[in-house]
Short mmCIF file of C-alpha atoms and ligand atoms in Angstrom, two decimals:
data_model
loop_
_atom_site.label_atom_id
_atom_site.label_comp_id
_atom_site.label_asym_id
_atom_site.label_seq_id
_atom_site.Cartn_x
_atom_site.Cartn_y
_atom_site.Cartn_z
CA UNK L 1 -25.36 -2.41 -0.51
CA UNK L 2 -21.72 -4.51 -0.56
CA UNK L 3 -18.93 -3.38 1.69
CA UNK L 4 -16.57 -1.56 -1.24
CA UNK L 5 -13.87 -3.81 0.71
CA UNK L 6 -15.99 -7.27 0.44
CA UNK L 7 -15.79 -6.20 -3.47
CA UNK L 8 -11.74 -5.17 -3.56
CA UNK L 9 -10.71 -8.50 -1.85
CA UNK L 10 -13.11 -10.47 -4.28
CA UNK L 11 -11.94 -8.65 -7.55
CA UNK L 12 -8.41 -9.21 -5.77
CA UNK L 13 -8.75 -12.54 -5.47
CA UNK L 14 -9.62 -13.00 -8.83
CA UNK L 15 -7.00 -11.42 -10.74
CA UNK L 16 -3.91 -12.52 -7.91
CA UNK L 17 -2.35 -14.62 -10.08
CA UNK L 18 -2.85 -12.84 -13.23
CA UNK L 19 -1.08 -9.92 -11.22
CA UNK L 20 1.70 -11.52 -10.18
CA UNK L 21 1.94 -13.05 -13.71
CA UNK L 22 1.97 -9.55 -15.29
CA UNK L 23 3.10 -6.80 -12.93
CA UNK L 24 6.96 -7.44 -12.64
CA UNK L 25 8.08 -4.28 -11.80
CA UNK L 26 6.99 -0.67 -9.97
CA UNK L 27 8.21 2.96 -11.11
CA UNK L 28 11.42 3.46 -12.71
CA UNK L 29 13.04 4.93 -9.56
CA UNK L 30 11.27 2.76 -7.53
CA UNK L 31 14.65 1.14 -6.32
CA UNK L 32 15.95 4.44 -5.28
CA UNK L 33 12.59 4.88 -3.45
CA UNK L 34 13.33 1.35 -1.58
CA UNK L 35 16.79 1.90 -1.00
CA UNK L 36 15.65 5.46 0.98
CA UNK L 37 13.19 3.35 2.74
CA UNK L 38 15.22 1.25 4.10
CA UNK L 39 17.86 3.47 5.82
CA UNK L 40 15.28 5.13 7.07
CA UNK L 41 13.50 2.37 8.50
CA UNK L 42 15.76 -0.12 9.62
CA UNK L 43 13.98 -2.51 11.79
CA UNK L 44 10.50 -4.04 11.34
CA UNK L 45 8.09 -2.45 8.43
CA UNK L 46 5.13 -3.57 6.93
CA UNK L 47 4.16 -3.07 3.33
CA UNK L 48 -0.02 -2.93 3.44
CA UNK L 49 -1.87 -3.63 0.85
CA UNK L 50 1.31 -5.98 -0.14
CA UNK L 51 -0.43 -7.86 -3.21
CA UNK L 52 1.01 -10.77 -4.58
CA UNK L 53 4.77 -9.35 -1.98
CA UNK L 54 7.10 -8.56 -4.57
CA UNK L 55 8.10 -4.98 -2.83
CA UNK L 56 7.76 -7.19 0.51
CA UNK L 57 10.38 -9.25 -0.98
CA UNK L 58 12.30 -6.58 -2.47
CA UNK L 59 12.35 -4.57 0.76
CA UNK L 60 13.82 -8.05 2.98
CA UNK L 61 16.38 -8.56 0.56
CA UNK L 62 17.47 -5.18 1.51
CA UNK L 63 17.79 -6.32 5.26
CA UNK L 64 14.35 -5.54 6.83
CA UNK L 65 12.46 -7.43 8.54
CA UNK L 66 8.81 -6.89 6.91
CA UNK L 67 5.39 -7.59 7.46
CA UNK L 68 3.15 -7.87 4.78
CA UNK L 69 -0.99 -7.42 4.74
CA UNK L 70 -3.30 -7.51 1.99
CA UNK L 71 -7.18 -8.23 2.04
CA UNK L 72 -6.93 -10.75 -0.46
CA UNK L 73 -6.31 -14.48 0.54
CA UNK L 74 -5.51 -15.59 -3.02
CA UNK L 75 -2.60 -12.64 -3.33
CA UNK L 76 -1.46 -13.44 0.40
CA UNK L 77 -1.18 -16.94 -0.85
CA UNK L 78 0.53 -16.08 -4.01
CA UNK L 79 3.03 -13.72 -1.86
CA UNK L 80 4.14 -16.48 0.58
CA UNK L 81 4.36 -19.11 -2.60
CA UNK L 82 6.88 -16.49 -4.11
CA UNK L 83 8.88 -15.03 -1.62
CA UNK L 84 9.69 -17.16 1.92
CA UNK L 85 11.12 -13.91 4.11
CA UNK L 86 8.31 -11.65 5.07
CA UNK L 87 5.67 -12.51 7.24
CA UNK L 88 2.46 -12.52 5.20
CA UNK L 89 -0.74 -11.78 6.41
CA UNK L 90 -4.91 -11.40 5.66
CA UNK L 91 -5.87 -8.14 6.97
CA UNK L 92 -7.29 -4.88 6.15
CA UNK L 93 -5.31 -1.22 6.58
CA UNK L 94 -8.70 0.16 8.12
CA UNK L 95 -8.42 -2.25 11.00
CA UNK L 96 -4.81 -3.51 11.39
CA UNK L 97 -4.01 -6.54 14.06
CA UNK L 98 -0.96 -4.65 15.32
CA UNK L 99 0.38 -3.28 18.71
CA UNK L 100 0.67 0.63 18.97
CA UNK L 101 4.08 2.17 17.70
CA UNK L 102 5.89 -1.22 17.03
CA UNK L 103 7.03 -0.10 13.50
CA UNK L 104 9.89 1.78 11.82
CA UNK L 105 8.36 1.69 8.11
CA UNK L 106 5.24 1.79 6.59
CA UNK L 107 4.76 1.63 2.43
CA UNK L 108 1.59 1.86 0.78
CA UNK L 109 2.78 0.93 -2.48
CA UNK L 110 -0.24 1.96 -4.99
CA UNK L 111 -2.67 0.00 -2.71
CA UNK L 112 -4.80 3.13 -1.13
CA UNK L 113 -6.08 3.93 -4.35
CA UNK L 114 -9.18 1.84 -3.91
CA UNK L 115 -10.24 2.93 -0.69
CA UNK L 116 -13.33 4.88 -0.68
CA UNK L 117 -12.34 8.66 0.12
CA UNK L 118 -14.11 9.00 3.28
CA UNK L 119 -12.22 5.47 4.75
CA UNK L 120 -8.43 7.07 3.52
CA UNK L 121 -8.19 9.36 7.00
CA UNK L 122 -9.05 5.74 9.00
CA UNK L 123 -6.11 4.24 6.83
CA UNK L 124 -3.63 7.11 7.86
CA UNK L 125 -4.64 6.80 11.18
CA UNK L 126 -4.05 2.94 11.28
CA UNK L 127 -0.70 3.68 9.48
CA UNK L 128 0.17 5.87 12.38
CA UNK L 129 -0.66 4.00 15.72
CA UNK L 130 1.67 1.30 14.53
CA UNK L 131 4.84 3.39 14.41
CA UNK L 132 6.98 3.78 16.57
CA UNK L 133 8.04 7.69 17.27
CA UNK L 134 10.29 8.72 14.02
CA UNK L 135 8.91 5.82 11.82
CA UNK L 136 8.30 6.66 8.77
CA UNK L 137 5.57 6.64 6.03
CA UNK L 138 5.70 6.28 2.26
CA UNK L 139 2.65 6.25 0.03
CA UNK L 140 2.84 5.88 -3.73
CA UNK L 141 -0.71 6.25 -5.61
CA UNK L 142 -2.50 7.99 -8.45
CA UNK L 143 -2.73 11.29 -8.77
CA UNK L 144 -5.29 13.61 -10.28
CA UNK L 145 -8.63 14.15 -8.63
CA UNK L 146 -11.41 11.72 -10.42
CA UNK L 147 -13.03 8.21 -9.32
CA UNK L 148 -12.86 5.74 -12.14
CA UNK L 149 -14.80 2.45 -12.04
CA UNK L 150 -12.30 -0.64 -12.95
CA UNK L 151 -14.67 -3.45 -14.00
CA UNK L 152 -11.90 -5.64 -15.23
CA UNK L 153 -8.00 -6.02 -15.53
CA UNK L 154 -4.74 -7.95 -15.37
CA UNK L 155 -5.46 -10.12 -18.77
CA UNK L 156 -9.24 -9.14 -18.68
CA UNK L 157 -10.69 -10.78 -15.40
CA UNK L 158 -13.86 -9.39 -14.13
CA UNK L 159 -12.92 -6.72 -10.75
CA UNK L 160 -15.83 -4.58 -9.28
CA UNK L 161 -13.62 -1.71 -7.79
CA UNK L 162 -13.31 1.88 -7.96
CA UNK L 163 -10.25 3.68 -8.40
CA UNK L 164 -9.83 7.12 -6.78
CA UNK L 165 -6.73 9.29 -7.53
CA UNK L 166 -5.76 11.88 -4.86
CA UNK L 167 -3.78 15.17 -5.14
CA UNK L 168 -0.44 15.46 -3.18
CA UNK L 169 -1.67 18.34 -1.51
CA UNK L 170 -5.50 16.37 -0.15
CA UNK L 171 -3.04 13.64 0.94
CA UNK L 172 -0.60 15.66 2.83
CA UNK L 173 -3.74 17.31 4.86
CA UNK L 174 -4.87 14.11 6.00
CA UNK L 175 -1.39 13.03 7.06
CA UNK L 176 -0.60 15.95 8.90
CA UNK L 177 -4.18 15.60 10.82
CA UNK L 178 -3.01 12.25 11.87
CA UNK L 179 -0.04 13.68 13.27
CA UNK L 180 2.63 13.25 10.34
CA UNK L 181 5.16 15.65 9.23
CA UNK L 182 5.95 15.49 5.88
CA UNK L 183 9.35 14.96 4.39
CA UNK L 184 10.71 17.60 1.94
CA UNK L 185 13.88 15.83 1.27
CA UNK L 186 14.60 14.12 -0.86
CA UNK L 187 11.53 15.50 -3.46
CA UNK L 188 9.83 12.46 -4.37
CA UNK L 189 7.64 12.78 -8.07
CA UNK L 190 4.48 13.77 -7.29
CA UNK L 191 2.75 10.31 -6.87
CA UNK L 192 4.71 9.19 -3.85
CA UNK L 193 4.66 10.93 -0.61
CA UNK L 194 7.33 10.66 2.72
CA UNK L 195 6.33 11.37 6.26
CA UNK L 196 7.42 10.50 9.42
CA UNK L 197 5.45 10.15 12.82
C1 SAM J 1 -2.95 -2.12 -7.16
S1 SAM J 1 -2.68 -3.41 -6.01
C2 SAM J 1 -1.02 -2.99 -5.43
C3 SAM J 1 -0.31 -4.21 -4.87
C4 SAM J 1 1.15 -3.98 -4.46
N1 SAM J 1 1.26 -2.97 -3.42
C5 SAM J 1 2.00 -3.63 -5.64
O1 SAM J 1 2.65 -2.55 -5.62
O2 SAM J 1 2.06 -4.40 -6.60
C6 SAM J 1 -3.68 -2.93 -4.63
C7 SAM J 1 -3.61 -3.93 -3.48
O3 SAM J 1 -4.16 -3.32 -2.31
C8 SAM J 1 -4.90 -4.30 -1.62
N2 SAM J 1 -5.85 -3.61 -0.74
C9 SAM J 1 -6.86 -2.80 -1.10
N3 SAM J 1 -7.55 -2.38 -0.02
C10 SAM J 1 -6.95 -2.96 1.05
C11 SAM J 1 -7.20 -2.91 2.46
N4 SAM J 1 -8.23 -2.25 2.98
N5 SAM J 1 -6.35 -3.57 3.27
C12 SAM J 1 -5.32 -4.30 2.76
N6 SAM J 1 -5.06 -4.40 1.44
C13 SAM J 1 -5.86 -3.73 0.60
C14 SAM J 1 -5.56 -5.10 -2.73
O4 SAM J 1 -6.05 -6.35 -2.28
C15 SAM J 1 -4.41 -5.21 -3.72
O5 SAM J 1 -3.61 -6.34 -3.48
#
């Protein structure tokens, strides 16, 4: 059996610049969303699961210095072709190459929503040994409660990925496990969720 990962990054890869080509913007308060991130994470944040970096980008033109991961090579490459400021990087959210507690700001922008369900806690966990005390989290996915299988997008390329959605309520559990308290204001729409370590 493939690692679900080995088959996200390849499906990734194929579609990066078909993504970047066709995915210009986020949520329609999704400025409002970046704008709260940043005040409350000024210093260093990462954006995981960064795709082809245009929130990365977005988020250092608001003044913060950001690190940005994603599994795929071919959107890592696409991110640094498109915008110079953040730091871009190959890596995985399970396993991330960074010190304990370093971070203000982490934002999972839509990019948890492929993880299998049982690897999401191991995420959370990752998201929370790299922030400092007082850093904060914000997670935007999909939400309902059923698995879909994508086996192709972005102009019709072939992807072998599953997509799970997650109530706010399941999320919030595993966050406050880890050690997160969640953030009831602002009250974010239901697909994007605010916690701080
Ligand atoms: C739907 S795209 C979202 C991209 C970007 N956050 C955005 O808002 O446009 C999901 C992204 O998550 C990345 N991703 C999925 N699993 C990952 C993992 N374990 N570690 C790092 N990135 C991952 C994928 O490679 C893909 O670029």
């Amino acid at each position: 059996m493939t690692d679900p990962l080995d088959d996200i990054r390849t499906s990734y890869d194929t579609v990066a610049f078909s993504y970047a080509e066709l995915v210009h913007d986020g949520p329609p308060d999704e400025a409002a969303n970046l704008d709260l991130f940043a005040k409350l994470a000024s210093g260093r944040v990462l954006d995981v699961g960064c795709g082809p970096g245009r929130v990365a980008g977005l988020l250092h033109d608001r003044g913060l210095d950001v690190i940005g991961i994603d599994l795929s090579p071919g959107m890592i490459e696409i991110a640094r072709r498109d915008h110079p400021g953040p730091d871009f990087r190959v890596g995985s959210m399970t396993d991330l190459d960074l010190p304990d507690g370093g971070l203000a700001g982490v934002i999972s922008w839509w990019s948890i929503i492929h993880l299998p369900r049982d690897v999401v806690p191991q995420a959370i966990a990752e998201f929370h040994r790299v922030l400092a005390p007082g850093g904060v989290l914000l997670l935007g996915y999909h939400v309902g409660e059923e698995s879909t299988h994508k086996t192709s997008g972005y102009g019709g390329h072939p992807m072998n990925v599953h997509v799970h959605r997650w109530t706010p309520v399941a999320l919030t559990e595993i966050a406050n496990t880890t050690g997160f308290t969640p953030y009831v204001d602002p009250v974010l729409p239901d697909d994007r969720l605010l916690f701080s370590k």
